[in-house]
mmCIF file of C-alpha atoms in Angstrom:
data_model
loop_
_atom_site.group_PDB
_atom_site.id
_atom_site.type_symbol
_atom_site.label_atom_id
_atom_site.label_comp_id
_atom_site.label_asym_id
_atom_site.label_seq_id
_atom_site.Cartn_x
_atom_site.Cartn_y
_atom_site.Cartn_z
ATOM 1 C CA UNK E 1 9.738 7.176 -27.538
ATOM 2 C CA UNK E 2 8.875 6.047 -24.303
ATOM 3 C CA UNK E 3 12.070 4.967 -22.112
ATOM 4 C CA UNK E 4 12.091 1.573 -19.992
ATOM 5 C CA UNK E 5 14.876 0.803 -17.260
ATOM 6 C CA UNK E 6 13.848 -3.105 -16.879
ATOM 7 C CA UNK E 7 14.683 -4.944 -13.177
ATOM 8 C CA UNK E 8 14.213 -8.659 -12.730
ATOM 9 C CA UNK E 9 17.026 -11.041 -11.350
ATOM 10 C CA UNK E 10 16.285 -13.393 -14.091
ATOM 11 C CA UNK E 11 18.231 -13.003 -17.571
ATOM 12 C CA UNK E 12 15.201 -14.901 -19.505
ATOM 13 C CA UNK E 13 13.025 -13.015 -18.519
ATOM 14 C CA UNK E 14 14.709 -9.816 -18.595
ATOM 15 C CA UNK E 15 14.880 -10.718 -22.084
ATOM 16 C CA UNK E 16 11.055 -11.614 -22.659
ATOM 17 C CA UNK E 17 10.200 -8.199 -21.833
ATOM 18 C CA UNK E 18 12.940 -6.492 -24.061
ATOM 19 C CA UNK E 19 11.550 -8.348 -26.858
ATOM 20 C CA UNK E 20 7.897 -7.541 -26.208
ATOM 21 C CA UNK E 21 8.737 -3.629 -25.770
ATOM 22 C CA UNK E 22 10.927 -3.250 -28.480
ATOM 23 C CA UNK E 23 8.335 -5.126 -30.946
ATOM 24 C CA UNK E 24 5.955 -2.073 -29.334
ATOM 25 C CA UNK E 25 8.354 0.655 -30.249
ATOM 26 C CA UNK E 26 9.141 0.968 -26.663
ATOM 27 C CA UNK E 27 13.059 1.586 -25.998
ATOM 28 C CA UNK E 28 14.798 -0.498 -23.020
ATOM 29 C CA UNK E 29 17.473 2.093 -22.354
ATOM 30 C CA UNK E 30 18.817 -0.046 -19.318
ATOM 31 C CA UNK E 31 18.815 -3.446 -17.179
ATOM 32 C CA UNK E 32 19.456 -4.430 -13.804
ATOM 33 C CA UNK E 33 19.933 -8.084 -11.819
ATOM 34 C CA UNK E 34 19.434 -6.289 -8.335
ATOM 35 C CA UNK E 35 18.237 -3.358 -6.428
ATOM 36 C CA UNK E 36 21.958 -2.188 -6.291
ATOM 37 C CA UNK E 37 22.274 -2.156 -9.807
ATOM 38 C CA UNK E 38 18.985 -0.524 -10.516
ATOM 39 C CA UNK E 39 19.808 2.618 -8.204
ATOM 40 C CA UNK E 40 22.655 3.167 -9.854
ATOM 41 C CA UNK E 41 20.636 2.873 -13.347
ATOM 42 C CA UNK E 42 17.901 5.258 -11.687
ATOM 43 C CA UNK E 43 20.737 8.058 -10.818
ATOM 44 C CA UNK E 44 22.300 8.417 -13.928
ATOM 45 C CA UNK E 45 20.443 6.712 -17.179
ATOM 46 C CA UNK E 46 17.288 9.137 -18.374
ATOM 47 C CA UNK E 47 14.086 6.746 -18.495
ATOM 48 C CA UNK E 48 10.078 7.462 -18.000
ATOM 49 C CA UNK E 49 9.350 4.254 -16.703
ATOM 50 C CA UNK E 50 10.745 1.207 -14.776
ATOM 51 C CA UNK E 51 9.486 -2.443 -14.637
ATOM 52 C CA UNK E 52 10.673 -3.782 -11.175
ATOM 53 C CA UNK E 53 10.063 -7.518 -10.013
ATOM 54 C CA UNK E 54 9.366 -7.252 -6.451
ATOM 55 C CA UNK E 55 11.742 -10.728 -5.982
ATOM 56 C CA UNK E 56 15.134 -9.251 -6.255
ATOM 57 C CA UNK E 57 17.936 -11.229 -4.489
ATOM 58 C CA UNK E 58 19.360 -8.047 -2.102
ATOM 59 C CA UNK E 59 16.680 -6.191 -1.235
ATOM 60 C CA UNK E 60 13.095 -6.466 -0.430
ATOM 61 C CA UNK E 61 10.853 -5.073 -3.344
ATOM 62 C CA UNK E 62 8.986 -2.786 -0.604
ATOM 63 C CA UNK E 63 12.740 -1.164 0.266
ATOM 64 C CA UNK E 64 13.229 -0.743 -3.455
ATOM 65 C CA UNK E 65 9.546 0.749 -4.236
ATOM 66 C CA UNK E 66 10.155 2.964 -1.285
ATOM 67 C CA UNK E 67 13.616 4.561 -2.710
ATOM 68 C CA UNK E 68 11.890 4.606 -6.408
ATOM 69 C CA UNK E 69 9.441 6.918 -4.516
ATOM 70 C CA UNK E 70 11.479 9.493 -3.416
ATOM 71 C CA UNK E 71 13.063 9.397 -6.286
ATOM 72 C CA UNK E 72 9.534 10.339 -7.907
ATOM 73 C CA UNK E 73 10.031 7.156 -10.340
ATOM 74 C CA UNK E 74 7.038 5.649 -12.211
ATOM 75 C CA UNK E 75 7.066 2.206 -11.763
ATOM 76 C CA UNK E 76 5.052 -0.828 -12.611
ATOM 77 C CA UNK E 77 5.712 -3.775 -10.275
ATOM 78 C CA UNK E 78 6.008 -6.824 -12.948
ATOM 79 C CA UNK E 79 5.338 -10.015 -10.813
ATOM 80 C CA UNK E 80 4.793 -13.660 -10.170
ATOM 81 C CA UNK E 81 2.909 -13.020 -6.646
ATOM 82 C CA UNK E 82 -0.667 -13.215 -6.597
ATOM 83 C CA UNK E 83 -2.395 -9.793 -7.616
ATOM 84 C CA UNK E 84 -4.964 -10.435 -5.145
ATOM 85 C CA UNK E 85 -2.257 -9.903 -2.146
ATOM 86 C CA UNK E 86 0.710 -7.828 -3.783
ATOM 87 C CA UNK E 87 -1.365 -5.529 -6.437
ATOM 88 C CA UNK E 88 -2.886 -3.190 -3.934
ATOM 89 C CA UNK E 89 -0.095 -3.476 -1.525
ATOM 90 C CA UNK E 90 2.423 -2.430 -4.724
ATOM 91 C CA UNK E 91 0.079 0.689 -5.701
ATOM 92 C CA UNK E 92 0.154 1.752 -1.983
ATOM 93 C CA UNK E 93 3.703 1.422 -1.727
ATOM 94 C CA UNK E 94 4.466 3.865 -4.944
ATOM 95 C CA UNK E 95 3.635 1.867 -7.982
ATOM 96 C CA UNK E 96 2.114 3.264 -10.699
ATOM 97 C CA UNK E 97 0.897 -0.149 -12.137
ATOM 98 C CA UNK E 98 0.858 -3.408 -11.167
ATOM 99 C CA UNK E 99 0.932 -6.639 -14.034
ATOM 100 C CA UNK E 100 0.780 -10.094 -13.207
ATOM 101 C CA UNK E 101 3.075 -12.108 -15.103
ATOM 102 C CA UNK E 102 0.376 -14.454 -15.815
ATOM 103 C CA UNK E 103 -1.126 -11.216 -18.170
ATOM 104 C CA UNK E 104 -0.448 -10.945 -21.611
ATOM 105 C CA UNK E 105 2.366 -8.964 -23.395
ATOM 106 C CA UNK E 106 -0.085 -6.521 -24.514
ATOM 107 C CA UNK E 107 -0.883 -5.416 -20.816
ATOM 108 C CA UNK E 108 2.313 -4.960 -20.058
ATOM 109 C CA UNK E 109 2.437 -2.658 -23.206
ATOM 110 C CA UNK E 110 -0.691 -0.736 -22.252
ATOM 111 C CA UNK E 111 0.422 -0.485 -18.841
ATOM 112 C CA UNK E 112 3.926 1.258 -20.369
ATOM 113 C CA UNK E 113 1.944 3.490 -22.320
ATOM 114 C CA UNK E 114 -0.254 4.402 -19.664
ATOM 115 C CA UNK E 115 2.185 4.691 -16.610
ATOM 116 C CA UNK E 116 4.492 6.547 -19.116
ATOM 117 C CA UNK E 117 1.574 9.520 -19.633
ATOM 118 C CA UNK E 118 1.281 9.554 -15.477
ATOM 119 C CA UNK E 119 -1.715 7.113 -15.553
ATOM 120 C CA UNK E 120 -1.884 4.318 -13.214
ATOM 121 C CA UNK E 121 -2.806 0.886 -14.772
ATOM 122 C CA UNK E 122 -4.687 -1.778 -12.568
ATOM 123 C CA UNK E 123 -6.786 -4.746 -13.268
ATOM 124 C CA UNK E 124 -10.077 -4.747 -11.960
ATOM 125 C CA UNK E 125 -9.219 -6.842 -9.226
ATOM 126 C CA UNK E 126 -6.793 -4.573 -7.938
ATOM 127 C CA UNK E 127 -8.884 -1.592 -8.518
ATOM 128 C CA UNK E 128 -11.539 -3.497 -6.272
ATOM 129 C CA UNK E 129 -8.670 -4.385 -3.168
ATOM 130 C CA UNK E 130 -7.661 -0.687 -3.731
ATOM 131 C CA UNK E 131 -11.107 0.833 -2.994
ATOM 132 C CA UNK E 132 -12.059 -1.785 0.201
ATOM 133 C CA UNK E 133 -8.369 -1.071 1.407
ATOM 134 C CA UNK E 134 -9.369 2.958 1.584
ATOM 135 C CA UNK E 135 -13.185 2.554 2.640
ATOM 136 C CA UNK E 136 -11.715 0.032 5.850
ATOM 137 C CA UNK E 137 -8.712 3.082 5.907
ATOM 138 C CA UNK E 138 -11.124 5.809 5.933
ATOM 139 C CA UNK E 139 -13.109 4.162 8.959
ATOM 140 C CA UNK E 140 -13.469 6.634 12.116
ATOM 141 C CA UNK E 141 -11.783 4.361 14.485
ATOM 142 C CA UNK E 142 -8.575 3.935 12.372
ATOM 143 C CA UNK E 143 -8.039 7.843 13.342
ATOM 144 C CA UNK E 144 -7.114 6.627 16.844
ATOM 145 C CA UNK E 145 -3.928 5.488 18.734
ATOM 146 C CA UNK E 146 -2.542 2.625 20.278
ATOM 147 C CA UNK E 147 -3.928 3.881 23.608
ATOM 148 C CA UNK E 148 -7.358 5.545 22.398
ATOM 149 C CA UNK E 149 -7.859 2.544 20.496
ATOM 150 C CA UNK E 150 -7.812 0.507 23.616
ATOM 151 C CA UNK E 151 -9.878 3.003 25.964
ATOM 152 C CA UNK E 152 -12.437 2.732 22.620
ATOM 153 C CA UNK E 153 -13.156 -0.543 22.710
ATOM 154 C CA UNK E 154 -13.736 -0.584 26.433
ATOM 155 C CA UNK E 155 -16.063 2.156 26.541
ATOM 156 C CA UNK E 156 -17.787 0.025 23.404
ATOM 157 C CA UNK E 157 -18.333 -3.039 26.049
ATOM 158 C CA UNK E 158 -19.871 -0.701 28.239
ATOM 159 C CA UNK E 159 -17.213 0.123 31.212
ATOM 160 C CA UNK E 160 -16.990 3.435 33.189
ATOM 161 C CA UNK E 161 -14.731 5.561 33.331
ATOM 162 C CA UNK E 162 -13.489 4.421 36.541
ATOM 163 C CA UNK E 163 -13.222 0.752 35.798
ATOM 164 C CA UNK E 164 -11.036 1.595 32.919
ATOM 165 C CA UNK E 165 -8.660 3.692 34.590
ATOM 166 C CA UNK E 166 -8.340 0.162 36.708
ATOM 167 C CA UNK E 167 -7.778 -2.017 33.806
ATOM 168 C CA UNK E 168 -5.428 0.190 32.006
ATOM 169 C CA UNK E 169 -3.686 1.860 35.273
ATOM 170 C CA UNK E 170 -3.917 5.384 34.460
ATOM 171 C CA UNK E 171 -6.197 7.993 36.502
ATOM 172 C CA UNK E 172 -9.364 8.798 35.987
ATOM 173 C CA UNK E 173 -8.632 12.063 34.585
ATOM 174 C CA UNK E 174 -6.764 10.614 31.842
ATOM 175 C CA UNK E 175 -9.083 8.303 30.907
ATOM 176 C CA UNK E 176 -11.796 11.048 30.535
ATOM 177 C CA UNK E 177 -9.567 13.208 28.165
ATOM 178 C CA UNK E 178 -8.855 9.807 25.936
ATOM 179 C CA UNK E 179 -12.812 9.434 25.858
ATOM 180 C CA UNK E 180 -13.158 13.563 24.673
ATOM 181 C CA UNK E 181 -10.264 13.063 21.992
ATOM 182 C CA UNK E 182 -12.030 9.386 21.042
ATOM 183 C CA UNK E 183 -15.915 11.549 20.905
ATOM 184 C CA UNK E 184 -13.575 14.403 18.823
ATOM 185 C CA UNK E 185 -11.922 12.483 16.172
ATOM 186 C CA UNK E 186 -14.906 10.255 15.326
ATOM 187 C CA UNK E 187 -17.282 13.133 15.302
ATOM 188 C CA UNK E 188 -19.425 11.744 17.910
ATOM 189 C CA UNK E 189 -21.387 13.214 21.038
ATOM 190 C CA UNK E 190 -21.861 10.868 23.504
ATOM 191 C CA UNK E 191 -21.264 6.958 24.534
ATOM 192 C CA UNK E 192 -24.410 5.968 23.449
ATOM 193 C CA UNK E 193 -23.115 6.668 20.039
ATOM 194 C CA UNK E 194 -19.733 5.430 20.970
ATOM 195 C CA UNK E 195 -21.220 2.058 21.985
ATOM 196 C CA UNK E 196 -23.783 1.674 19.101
ATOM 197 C CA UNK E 197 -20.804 2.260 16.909
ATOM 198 C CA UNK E 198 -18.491 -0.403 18.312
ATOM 199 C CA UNK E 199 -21.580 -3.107 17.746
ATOM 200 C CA UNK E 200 -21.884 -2.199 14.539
ATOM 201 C CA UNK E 201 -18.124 -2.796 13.832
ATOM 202 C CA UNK E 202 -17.718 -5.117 16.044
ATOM 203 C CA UNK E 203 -15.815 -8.003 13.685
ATOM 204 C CA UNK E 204 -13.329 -5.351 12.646
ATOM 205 C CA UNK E 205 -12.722 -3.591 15.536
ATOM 206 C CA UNK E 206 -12.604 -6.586 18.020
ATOM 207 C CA UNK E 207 -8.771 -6.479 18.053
ATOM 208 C CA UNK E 208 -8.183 -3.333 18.259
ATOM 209 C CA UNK E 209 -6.461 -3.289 21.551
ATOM 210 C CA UNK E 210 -3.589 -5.330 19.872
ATOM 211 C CA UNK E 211 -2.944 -3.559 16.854
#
């Protein structure tokens, strides 16, 4: 039987989801009101899965993903916020699933089950955020530092090496080994390349100096 530790600082709803696992066969072997309370759980109750609400009152559900994590806990991040913003963003985090409360009991069961067997359980419109998040992640100019990113969109507007060493206030020298690490890491040979790039990108890349 599969073994739930349940977190949510709400007793109603704490309850709600006892009901609907139980009614599965699924065994709630623990509950907690707070992130305090659910470490403690964590460190000394056996359980396959937990069902965290990323709202707890004393710690941010981030903080708490991140220590579930180490911790090498399945979780499913069970939540009012909007999928669209908070699914991917759980997933990334450490989540193994992600259900809306607006979802019916039955995901939350499948999800269980799935997470449970080491599967991660998504909607589709999670899946989607998931896959644009690593395609705009897996981007050659994302490779680059604060500094490189700066010297790379300069060299995209055209500048020499010379005026860029003005603008930024570092020597010419240094600016040409930024411009051999920036050709390196985005496997490119020349700034022609460089340049043609940095149009092609330009709405995502237009910032990059601040970032």
């Amino acid at each position: 039987m599969v073994r739930v530790l349940i977190a949510d600082d709400h007793d109603v709803v704490r309850e709600g989801i006892k009901g609907i696992l139980n009614e599965a066969g699924i065994d709630v072997v623990g509950e907690a009101a707070n992130a305090g309370q659910l470490l403690q759980l964590t460190a000394s109750v056996p359980f396959d899965v937990v069902i965290l609400d990323l709202g707890l009152p004393d710690a941010s559900g981030m903080q708490v993903l991140t220590k579930l994590k180490q911790q090498a806990a399945r979780v499913i991040v069970y939540s009012a916020y909007p999928e669209e913003k908070f699914g991917a963003r759980a997933i990334l985090g450490g989540a193994r699933g992600f259900v809306s409360k607006d979802q019916s009991p039955e995901d939350l069961i499948k999800a269980v089950r799935a997470v449970s067997r080491g599967v991660r359980f998504v909607s589709p419109a999670v899946a989607d955020q998931l896959l644009w998040d690593t395609e705009i992640n897996d981007q050659p100019h994302n490779k680059l530092s604060r500094r490189e990113k700066q010297v790379f969109q300069l060299l995209g507007e055209g500048r020499s090496v010379t005026e860029i060493s003005q603008i930024l206030g570092i020597s010419f020298k240094t600016v040409s080994t930024y411009r051999s690490r920036i050709l390196e890491k985005m496997k490119m040979s020349n700034n022609a390349e460089l340049i043609s790039y940095y149009m092609r990108h330009l709405e995502e890349v237009s910032a990059l100096a601040q970032s």
